[in-house]
XYZ file of C-alpha atoms in Angstrom:
452
model
C 50.790 -35.769 -48.334
C 47.141 -36.843 -48.406
C 44.803 -35.173 -50.842
C 41.058 -35.422 -50.144
C 38.820 -34.883 -53.123
C 35.189 -33.869 -52.468
C 32.791 -34.891 -55.189
C 29.952 -32.472 -55.700
C 26.585 -34.178 -55.640
C 23.887 -33.450 -58.148
C 21.620 -30.634 -56.901
C 18.457 -31.791 -55.099
C 15.155 -29.985 -55.414
C 13.620 -28.557 -52.224
C 10.625 -30.878 -52.582
C 12.901 -33.939 -52.607
C 14.956 -32.889 -49.562
C 14.567 -35.494 -46.767
C 13.811 -32.810 -44.165
C 11.079 -31.263 -46.303
C 9.556 -34.652 -47.090
C 9.551 -35.652 -43.404
C 7.854 -32.443 -42.282
C 5.214 -32.593 -44.983
C 4.445 -36.155 -43.987
C 3.347 -35.058 -40.517
C -0.313 -34.748 -41.220
C -1.048 -34.223 -37.498
C 0.508 -30.762 -37.464
C -2.107 -27.961 -37.596
C -1.979 -25.420 -40.381
C -1.224 -21.873 -39.423
C -4.781 -20.748 -40.165
C -6.506 -23.701 -38.494
C -7.635 -22.885 -34.924
C -6.082 -25.160 -32.326
C -8.189 -26.893 -29.675
C -8.344 -24.834 -26.491
C -8.976 -28.007 -24.501
C -5.762 -29.526 -25.851
C -3.782 -26.432 -24.836
C -5.342 -26.323 -21.361
C -4.678 -30.009 -20.822
C -1.035 -29.503 -21.776
C -0.749 -26.495 -19.431
C -2.169 -28.401 -16.462
C 0.005 -31.449 -17.109
C 3.031 -29.158 -17.197
C 2.272 -27.711 -13.751
C -0.259 -24.873 -14.085
C -2.887 -24.837 -11.336
C -5.320 -22.950 -13.563
C -5.248 -21.714 -17.152
C -7.237 -19.436 -19.453
C -6.892 -18.347 -23.080
C -7.738 -15.060 -24.792
C -7.417 -13.749 -28.328
C -4.691 -11.248 -29.140
C -7.271 -8.735 -30.372
C -9.040 -8.534 -26.982
C -9.764 -4.835 -26.436
C -8.658 -4.869 -22.797
C -5.057 -5.658 -23.712
C -4.824 -3.164 -26.579
C -2.278 -1.009 -24.649
C 0.032 -4.038 -24.501
C -0.079 -5.205 -28.106
C 2.923 -3.303 -29.429
C 5.045 -4.456 -26.494
C 3.900 -8.064 -26.801
C 4.819 -8.015 -30.490
C 8.335 -6.994 -29.498
C 8.543 -10.175 -27.434
C 6.964 -12.465 -30.035
C 5.887 -10.933 -33.303
C 3.717 -13.881 -34.362
C 1.427 -13.660 -31.327
C -2.221 -14.437 -32.133
C -3.482 -15.800 -28.798
C -2.374 -15.668 -25.154
C -2.364 -18.351 -22.476
C -2.608 -17.105 -18.892
C -1.538 -19.461 -16.114
C -1.511 -19.343 -12.327
C 0.549 -21.349 -9.878
C -0.463 -21.092 -6.268
C 1.886 -20.520 -3.355
C 1.922 -22.167 0.051
C -0.025 -19.757 2.248
C 1.594 -20.117 5.647
C 5.169 -19.350 4.513
C 3.913 -16.216 2.728
C 2.195 -15.138 5.940
C 5.340 -15.524 8.023
C 6.691 -12.261 9.495
C 10.128 -13.699 8.734
C 10.954 -12.255 5.344
C 13.501 -14.983 4.574
C 10.742 -17.588 4.797
C 8.205 -15.559 2.824
C 10.680 -14.569 0.127
C 11.815 -18.142 -0.404
C 8.199 -19.074 -1.136
C 7.844 -16.190 -3.589
C 11.067 -16.977 -5.411
C 10.491 -20.721 -5.569
C 6.983 -20.223 -6.939
C 8.215 -17.697 -9.491
C 10.807 -20.259 -10.587
C 8.011 -22.812 -10.820
C 5.900 -20.463 -12.971
C 8.794 -19.895 -15.369
C 9.660 -23.600 -15.493
C 6.002 -24.428 -16.114
C 5.806 -21.884 -18.933
C 8.947 -23.346 -20.524
C 7.515 -26.855 -20.248
C 4.264 -25.723 -21.862
C 6.126 -24.196 -24.796
C 8.168 -27.396 -25.207
C 5.022 -29.560 -25.153
C 3.201 -27.267 -27.572
C 6.151 -27.438 -29.940
C 5.849 -31.235 -29.971
C 2.295 -30.725 -31.265
C 3.472 -28.293 -33.910
C 2.040 -25.284 -32.078
C 4.374 -22.250 -32.068
C 4.648 -20.468 -28.713
C 6.936 -18.237 -26.657
C 7.003 -17.987 -22.860
C 7.419 -14.585 -21.240
C 9.074 -13.892 -17.884
C 6.883 -14.246 -14.796
C 8.652 -11.528 -12.806
C 12.248 -10.315 -12.987
C 14.432 -9.919 -15.040
C 12.963 -7.008 -16.958
C 14.010 -4.775 -19.856
C 15.876 -2.214 -17.788
C 17.127 -0.368 -20.882
C 13.623 0.393 -22.138
C 11.015 2.926 -20.938
C 8.635 0.034 -20.246
C 10.526 -2.568 -18.260
C 7.713 -5.164 -18.097
C 6.942 -6.068 -21.699
C 4.080 -8.466 -20.902
C 1.789 -7.347 -18.080
C 0.309 -10.521 -16.663
C -2.435 -9.099 -14.434
C -4.820 -7.713 -17.074
C -4.266 -10.819 -19.201
C -5.096 -13.116 -16.265
C -8.233 -11.091 -15.474
C -9.417 -11.297 -19.075
C -8.731 -15.037 -19.095
C -11.045 -15.611 -16.129
C -8.360 -16.333 -13.545
C -9.546 -13.766 -11.017
C -10.120 -10.079 -10.425
C -7.964 -7.272 -9.089
C -8.409 -6.621 -5.380
C -7.983 -3.219 -3.782
C -4.384 -4.284 -3.049
C -3.772 -4.323 -6.838
C -3.052 -8.054 -7.001
C -5.153 -10.629 -8.825
C -7.370 -12.661 -6.489
C -8.123 -16.132 -7.837
C -11.625 -17.411 -6.967
C -10.174 -20.595 -5.435
C -6.588 -19.847 -4.383
C -7.174 -16.224 -3.410
C -4.230 -13.832 -3.452
C -1.707 -16.631 -3.039
C -0.994 -16.996 -6.739
C 1.708 -15.940 -9.168
C 1.018 -15.370 -12.845
C 2.589 -16.274 -16.159
C 1.783 -15.719 -19.828
C 2.575 -17.794 -22.918
C 2.269 -16.158 -26.333
C 0.792 -18.397 -29.029
C 1.512 -18.082 -32.731
C -1.880 -19.505 -33.723
C -5.595 -18.996 -33.315
C -7.552 -21.017 -30.746
C -11.073 -22.368 -31.186
C -12.470 -21.018 -27.890
C -11.615 -18.155 -25.546
C -12.191 -17.391 -21.880
C -13.718 -14.280 -20.334
C -13.555 -12.465 -16.975
C -15.399 -14.028 -14.066
C -18.642 -12.310 -13.128
C -17.747 -11.340 -9.552
C -14.750 -10.012 -7.678
C -13.409 -12.403 -5.016
C -12.134 -9.376 -3.056
C -14.061 -9.131 0.222
C -13.181 -5.443 0.765
C -12.325 -6.398 4.334
C -9.507 -3.780 4.322
C -7.050 -6.102 6.089
C -4.530 -5.257 3.376
C -5.014 -1.592 4.298
C -4.313 -2.383 7.954
C -1.178 -4.413 7.202
C 0.527 -2.145 4.647
C 3.471 -0.513 6.466
C 3.609 2.515 4.142
C -0.118 3.160 3.727
C 0.033 2.562 -0.023
C -3.444 0.978 -0.071
C -6.184 3.471 0.730
C -9.500 2.560 2.396
C -11.405 4.161 -0.479
C -9.596 2.031 -3.063
C -6.867 4.513 -3.923
C -3.308 3.302 -4.367
C 0.042 5.027 -3.825
C 2.253 3.138 -6.255
C 5.396 5.117 -5.458
C 5.295 4.334 -1.733
C 4.724 0.618 -2.421
C 7.507 0.542 -5.002
C 9.968 2.414 -2.783
C 9.549 0.048 0.185
C 8.429 -3.356 -1.046
C 10.741 -3.383 -4.084
C 13.615 -1.655 -2.338
C 16.020 -4.508 -3.114
C 14.937 -4.963 -6.721
C 15.310 -1.788 -8.742
C 16.692 1.584 -7.692
C 18.389 0.641 -4.446
C 21.440 -1.000 -5.993
C 22.214 2.069 -8.112
C 21.853 4.307 -5.056
C 24.178 2.044 -3.075
C 26.832 2.132 -5.830
C 26.669 5.930 -5.882
C 27.110 6.064 -2.100
C 30.155 3.807 -2.409
C 31.566 6.040 -5.149
C 30.978 9.206 -3.106
C 32.539 7.819 0.094
C 36.048 9.043 0.936
C 37.002 6.008 3.021
C 35.536 3.138 5.069
C 34.531 5.411 7.946
C 32.731 7.788 5.591
C 31.020 4.815 3.926
C 29.780 3.493 7.280
C 28.392 6.943 8.069
C 26.448 6.915 4.801
C 25.304 3.286 4.738
C 24.146 1.375 7.847
C 25.807 -1.999 8.363
C 22.458 -3.743 7.989
C 22.029 -2.155 4.555
C 25.439 -3.370 3.403
C 24.545 -6.909 4.453
C 21.141 -6.505 2.845
C 22.780 -5.642 -0.492
C 25.088 -8.661 -0.212
C 22.197 -10.983 0.563
C 20.112 -9.637 -2.323
C 22.971 -10.214 -4.751
C 23.677 -13.677 -3.354
C 20.210 -15.123 -2.753
C 17.895 -13.008 -4.965
C 16.325 -9.699 -3.888
C 13.746 -9.843 -1.143
C 10.281 -8.333 -1.008
C 10.159 -6.059 2.041
C 6.452 -6.478 2.667
C 3.822 -7.964 0.327
C 1.791 -8.023 3.555
C -1.293 -7.220 1.497
C -1.148 -10.754 0.080
C -0.334 -12.298 3.460
C -3.339 -10.690 5.172
C -5.881 -11.402 2.432
C -8.543 -13.995 3.401
C -10.265 -14.129 -0.018
C -10.644 -17.293 -2.085
C -12.576 -20.521 -1.551
C -9.518 -22.437 -0.284
C -8.467 -19.580 1.990
C -11.559 -18.013 3.509
C -12.589 -20.787 5.930
C -10.640 -19.725 9.057
C -11.594 -16.088 8.478
C -15.289 -16.954 8.357
C -14.961 -19.145 11.423
C -13.240 -16.496 13.576
C -12.355 -13.113 12.124
C -10.719 -11.889 15.318
C -8.456 -14.928 15.403
C -7.462 -14.370 11.773
C -6.499 -10.793 12.581
C -4.594 -11.783 15.725
C -2.738 -14.694 14.138
C -2.090 -13.400 10.620
C -2.348 -9.601 10.477
C -1.223 -8.407 13.914
C 2.253 -10.022 13.746
C 2.897 -8.125 10.504
C 1.745 -4.864 12.085
C 3.877 -5.480 15.192
C 7.023 -6.457 13.281
C 10.062 -4.377 14.205
C 11.636 -3.608 10.830
C 13.145 -0.973 8.581
C 10.616 0.824 6.377
C 12.037 2.593 3.320
C 10.385 5.921 2.500
C 11.071 9.052 0.507
C 11.375 12.005 2.905
C 8.379 14.309 3.305
C 5.861 11.904 1.766
C 2.580 10.314 2.777
C 4.464 7.082 3.504
C 6.664 8.809 6.073
C 3.545 10.213 7.748
C 1.972 6.741 7.825
C 4.951 5.102 9.506
C 5.295 7.899 12.038
C 1.593 7.910 12.898
C 0.572 4.251 12.681
C 3.793 2.284 13.145
C 6.069 4.269 15.480
C 7.868 1.054 16.512
C 9.141 0.540 12.950
C 12.397 2.232 11.906
C 12.321 4.828 9.146
C 15.017 4.629 6.476
C 15.085 7.636 4.134
C 15.830 6.806 0.490
C 15.250 8.297 -2.947
C 12.652 6.736 -5.226
C 15.327 5.054 -7.320
C 13.313 5.473 -10.487
C 14.768 6.849 -13.707
C 12.653 9.125 -15.889
C 14.044 8.844 -19.391
C 11.525 10.873 -21.380
C 8.798 13.469 -21.042
C 6.245 10.732 -21.743
C 7.667 8.758 -18.831
C 7.348 11.842 -16.618
C 3.698 12.277 -17.594
C 3.037 8.606 -16.823
C 4.809 8.897 -13.464
C 2.571 11.694 -12.209
C -0.388 9.469 -11.407
C 1.899 6.784 -9.933
C 3.687 9.153 -7.596
C 0.873 11.549 -6.668
C 0.782 12.112 -2.894
C -2.839 12.525 -1.884
C -1.958 13.486 1.667
C 0.332 16.269 0.494
C -2.457 17.488 -1.808
C -4.998 17.805 1.009
C -6.578 21.273 0.892
C -5.059 22.151 -2.494
C -7.202 23.227 -5.441
C -5.353 24.761 -8.371
C -4.504 24.279 -12.045
C -0.936 24.237 -13.318
C 0.086 24.941 -16.909
C 3.459 23.456 -17.812
C 5.369 24.463 -20.928
C 8.346 22.342 -21.846
C 10.847 23.815 -24.284
C 13.583 22.210 -26.294
C 13.789 19.649 -29.082
C 10.345 18.195 -28.303
C 8.320 21.114 -26.974
C 5.062 20.234 -25.238
C 2.329 21.955 -23.270
C 0.393 20.139 -20.564
C -2.068 20.778 -17.745
C -2.035 19.311 -14.234
C -5.083 19.962 -12.052
C -4.913 19.109 -8.341
C -8.067 19.154 -6.263
C -7.506 17.421 -2.962
C -6.973 13.698 -3.547
C -8.026 14.031 -7.196
C -5.494 14.494 -9.983
C -6.113 15.281 -13.642
C -3.317 15.307 -16.227
C -3.961 16.634 -19.742
C -0.910 16.298 -22.011
C -0.627 18.299 -25.199
C -2.553 21.444 -24.295
C -3.403 24.026 -21.658
C -6.873 23.707 -20.164
C -8.641 26.094 -17.802
C -7.305 29.102 -15.940
C -3.916 28.447 -14.384
C -2.966 29.591 -10.892
C 0.573 28.333 -11.500
C 2.649 28.301 -14.676
C 5.902 26.389 -15.021
C 8.301 26.757 -17.933
C 11.190 24.332 -18.183
C 13.779 23.056 -20.597
C 12.884 19.395 -21.162
C 16.349 17.978 -20.546
C 16.861 20.110 -17.437
C 13.485 19.036 -16.048
C 14.309 15.357 -16.585
C 17.677 15.842 -14.902
C 15.888 17.350 -11.905
C 13.490 14.381 -11.810
C 16.458 11.992 -11.843
C 18.305 13.969 -9.155
C 21.154 14.708 -11.556
C 20.528 18.439 -11.283
C 19.501 20.388 -8.213
C 16.230 22.237 -8.681
C 17.768 25.384 -7.192
C 20.538 25.299 -9.815
C 18.003 24.792 -12.603
C 16.054 27.805 -11.373
C 19.184 29.918 -10.900
C 20.296 29.219 -14.486
C 16.740 29.941 -15.727
C 16.282 26.414 -17.014
C 13.167 26.239 -14.843
C 10.896 29.158 -13.941
C 7.523 29.469 -12.238
C 4.924 32.131 -11.553
C 4.177 31.470 -7.876
C 6.815 30.219 -5.430
C 4.360 28.925 -2.811
C 2.216 27.010 -5.291
C 5.314 25.681 -7.045
C 6.572 24.243 -3.738
C 3.133 22.704 -3.140
C 3.169 21.204 -6.643
C 6.611 19.636 -6.165
C 5.639 18.158 -2.790
C 2.790 16.277 -4.469
C 5.266 14.493 -6.766
C 8.365 13.545 -4.733
C 11.660 12.652 -6.323
């Protein structure tokens, strides 16, 4: 039997600990309250792979709506680094979605790898930082799934302006950029500001190319239609597919519910990353100093070679039934194949419902309408609100009733959310008096403006 005796060493003071002494000897490390050189940070970012970089202070007014969410990602945030990495244009412009999606995914991987490398390099200089995610994955269990919204940060950092297609257009690289954000735990000695002009040419080629008509000629944007089609593989579609599998009685019933192409599409998305169904607005865009040359030389050739193949593409277009997107495909792209789907979104709270109204508002369905609706939600968190529809214009006033209402809706909060999530049929909610309304015709018009 071997007995090992450990001898307890005399206690050492914290000041004498080798680790403490080594750290305190690093005089090159900046103090927490000493601003770090912005030029040093930008040089590190470029050496790590960023094609352009800008820095803003955490207290910038334009990002105030994001602050609480950013703190949840990195509570010590005091400055933000915005980076762009540009894509190869011609693959993105390819009508072949496998080619275009590979370019998107590879560049997103590059953005995330660049952000990680920047954080590693900053750490070597004693600068605390945390990289956020460039695209997916997101916080699917939270009401706000994208904790750091890169577009407004990039705009504030001088990396471009939002075009009418709702993507950031870089002054040099145009729309062919992907964005990333690094959160800094220190102050910086200089900050960037938005550029003075918008690189968007307002040429409306993105309007022409969009297969669901999400981008409006007057600058309006139908987020729901874009989300339903372009992001079909990313968010709600998988849940809908699982439910169809669960509801199917056998293989024959499953095949009647789900086209073979959709089954293979699900498999490919799970195996090789989800694919963007369009993003044609980026493909068609001629803005940016490095991009605009061929467009200026021959606009007709640019349309024929870049935009027309996207318009002519024979493809499935995913739309919610009885929406503006369905009208667009039927009217402008009759050669494309309609695929009816639900929105796939989940509305977890009344606040989320209020936020969704402007995102899902169907301006085409609202044509000719002019009325005010008073909604009264009952239950644990009672709330009054007003929704005014006047043609393509929508006004939402949460918290109170404003004006004279032509339509009143009273609903139990939980029942209303279940209807929004398609967990409860509206007819059943009405039958059980969980939802009531004052005018059946106006109520139907109201519901058509906000499809499920």
